[in-house]
C-alpha positions as a Markdown table, in Angstrom:
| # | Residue | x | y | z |
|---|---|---|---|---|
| 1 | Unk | -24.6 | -10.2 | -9.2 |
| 2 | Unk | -27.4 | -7.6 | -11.0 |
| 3 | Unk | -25.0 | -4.8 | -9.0 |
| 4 | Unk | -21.7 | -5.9 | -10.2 |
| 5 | Unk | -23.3 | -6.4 | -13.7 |
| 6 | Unk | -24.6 | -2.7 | -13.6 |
| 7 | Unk | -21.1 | -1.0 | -12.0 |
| 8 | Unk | -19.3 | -2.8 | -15.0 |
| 9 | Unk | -21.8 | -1.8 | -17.8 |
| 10 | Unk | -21.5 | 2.3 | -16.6 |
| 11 | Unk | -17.4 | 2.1 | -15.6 |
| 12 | Unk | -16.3 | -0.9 | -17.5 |
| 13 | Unk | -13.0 | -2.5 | -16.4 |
| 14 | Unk | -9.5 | -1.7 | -16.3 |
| 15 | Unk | -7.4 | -2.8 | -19.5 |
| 16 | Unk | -5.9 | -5.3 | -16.8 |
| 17 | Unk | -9.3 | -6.8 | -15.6 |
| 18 | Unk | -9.5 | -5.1 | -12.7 |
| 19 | Unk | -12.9 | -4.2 | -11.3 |
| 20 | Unk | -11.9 | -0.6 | -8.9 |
| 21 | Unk | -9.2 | 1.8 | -10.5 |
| 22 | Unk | -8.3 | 4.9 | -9.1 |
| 23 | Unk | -9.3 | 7.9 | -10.7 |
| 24 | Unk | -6.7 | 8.2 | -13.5 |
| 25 | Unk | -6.7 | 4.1 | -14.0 |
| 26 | Unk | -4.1 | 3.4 | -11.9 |
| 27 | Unk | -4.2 | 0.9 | -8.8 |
| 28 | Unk | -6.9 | 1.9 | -5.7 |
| 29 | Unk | -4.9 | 2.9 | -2.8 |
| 30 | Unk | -5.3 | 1.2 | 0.8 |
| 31 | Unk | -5.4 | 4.7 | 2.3 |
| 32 | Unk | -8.1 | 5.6 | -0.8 |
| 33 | Unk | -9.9 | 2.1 | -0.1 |
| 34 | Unk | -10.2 | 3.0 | 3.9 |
| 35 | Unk | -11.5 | 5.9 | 3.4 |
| 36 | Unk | -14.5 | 4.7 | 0.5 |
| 37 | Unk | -14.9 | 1.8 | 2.9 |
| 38 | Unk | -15.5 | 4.5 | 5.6 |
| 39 | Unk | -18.0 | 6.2 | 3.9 |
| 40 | Unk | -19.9 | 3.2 | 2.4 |
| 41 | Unk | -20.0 | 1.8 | 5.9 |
| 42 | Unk | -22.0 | 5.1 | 7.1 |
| 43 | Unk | -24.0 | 4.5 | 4.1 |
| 44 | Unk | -25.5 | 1.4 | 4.5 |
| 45 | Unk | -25.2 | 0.3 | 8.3 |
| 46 | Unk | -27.4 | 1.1 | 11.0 |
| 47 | Unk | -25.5 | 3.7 | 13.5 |
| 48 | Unk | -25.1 | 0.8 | 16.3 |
| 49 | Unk | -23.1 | -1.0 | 13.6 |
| 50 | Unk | -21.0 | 2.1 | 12.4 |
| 51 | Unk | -19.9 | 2.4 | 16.2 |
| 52 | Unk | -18.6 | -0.8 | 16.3 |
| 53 | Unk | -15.8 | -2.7 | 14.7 |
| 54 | Unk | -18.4 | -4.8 | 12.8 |
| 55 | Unk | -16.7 | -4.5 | 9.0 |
| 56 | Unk | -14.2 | -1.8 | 10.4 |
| 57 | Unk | -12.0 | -2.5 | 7.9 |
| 58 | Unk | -11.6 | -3.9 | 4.2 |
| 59 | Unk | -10.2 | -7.0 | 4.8 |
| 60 | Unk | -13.6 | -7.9 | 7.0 |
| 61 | Unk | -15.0 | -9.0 | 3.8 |
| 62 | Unk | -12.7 | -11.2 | 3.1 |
| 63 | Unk | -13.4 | -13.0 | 7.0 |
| 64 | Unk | -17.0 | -12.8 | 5.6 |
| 65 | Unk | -16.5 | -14.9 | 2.3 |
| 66 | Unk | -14.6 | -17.6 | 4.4 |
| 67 | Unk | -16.7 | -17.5 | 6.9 |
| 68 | Unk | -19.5 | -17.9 | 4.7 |
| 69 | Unk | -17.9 | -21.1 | 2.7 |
| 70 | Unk | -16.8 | -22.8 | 5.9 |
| 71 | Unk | -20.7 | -22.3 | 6.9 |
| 72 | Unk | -22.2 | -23.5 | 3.6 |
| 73 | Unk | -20.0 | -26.8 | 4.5 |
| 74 | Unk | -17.6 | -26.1 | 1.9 |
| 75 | Unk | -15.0 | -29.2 | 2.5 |
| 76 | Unk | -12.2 | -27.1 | 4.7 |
| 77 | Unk | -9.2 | -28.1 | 2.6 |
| 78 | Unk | -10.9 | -26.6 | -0.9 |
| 79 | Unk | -11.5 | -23.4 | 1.4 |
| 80 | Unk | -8.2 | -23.1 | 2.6 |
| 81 | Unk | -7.1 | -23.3 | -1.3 |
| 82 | Unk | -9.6 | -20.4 | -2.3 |
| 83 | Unk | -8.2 | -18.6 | 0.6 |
| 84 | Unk | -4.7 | -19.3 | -0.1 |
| 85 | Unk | -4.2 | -20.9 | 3.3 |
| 86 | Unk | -2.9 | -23.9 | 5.2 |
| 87 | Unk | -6.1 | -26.1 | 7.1 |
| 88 | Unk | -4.0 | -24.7 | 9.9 |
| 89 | Unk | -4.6 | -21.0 | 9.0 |
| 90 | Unk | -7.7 | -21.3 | 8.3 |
| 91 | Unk | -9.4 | -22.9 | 11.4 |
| 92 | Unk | -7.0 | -20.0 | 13.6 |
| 93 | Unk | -8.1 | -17.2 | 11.8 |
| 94 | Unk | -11.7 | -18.4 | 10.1 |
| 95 | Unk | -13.4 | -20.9 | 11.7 |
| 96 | Unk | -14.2 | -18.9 | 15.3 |
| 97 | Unk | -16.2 | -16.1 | 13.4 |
| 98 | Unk | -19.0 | -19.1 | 12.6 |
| 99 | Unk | -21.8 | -18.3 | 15.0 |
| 100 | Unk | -25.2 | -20.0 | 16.1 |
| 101 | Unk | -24.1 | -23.0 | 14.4 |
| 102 | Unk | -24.4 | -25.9 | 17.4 |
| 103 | Unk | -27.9 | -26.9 | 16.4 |
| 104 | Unk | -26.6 | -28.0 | 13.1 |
| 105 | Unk | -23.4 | -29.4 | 14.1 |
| 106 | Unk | -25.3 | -31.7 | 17.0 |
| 107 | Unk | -27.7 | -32.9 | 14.1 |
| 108 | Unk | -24.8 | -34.0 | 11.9 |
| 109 | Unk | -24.1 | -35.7 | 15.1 |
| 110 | Unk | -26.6 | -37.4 | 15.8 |
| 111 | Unk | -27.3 | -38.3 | 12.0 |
| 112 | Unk | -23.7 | -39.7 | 12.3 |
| 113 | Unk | -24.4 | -41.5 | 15.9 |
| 114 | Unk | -27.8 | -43.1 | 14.2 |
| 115 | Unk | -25.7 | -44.4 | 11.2 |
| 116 | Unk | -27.5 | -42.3 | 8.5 |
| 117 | Unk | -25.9 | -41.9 | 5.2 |
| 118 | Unk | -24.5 | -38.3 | 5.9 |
| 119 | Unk | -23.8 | -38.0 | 1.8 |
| 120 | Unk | -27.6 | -37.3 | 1.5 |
């Protein structure tokens, strides 16, 4: 949040609220977007990860933040609202990308299977 705080304190926002303008205030191009996210992506990943199609494009931080919510145990229904998705959608397209997560699911398991109070 201290970087977002700092971008909008030197640029400021457009007149419409928007955070990224182009240039001349208009509306950030997808080819102009690609081509930033290019650069940034040589910027701050290590080369094996530049090679790859880790974050290749844009729209891989979007995957990230529902990823991330789906992992944090968001309830699936209020991500698939945020994400402005059916259930259906969501578990196609989202849920797959979750990774190293079977310790924790066999322990809400077994928490279950014991008859624990899982609202704890």
């Amino acid at each position: 949040m201290q970087m977002l705080g700092e971008h909008i304190a030197e640029f400021g926002v457009a007149p419409d609220g928007r955070l990224f303008r182009a240039a001349r205030g208009g509306v950030v191009l997808t080819k102009e977007t690609a081509e930033v996210w290019k650069a940034a992506r040589k910027l701050v990943l290590p080369p094996e990860q530049v090679d790859s199609p880790f974050a290749d494009v844009p729209y891989s931080a979007r995957h990230t933040a529902v990823s991330g919510w789906l992992t944090a145990g968001v309830d699936k229904a209020e991500v698939a609202r945020r994400a402005g998705h059916s259930i259906a959608v969501l578990l196609r397209f989202y849920a797959k990308v979750i990774n190293d997560r079977e310790d924790h699911s066999n322990a809400l398991i077994e928490r279950f299977l014991n008859g624990d109070d899982l609202a704890e």
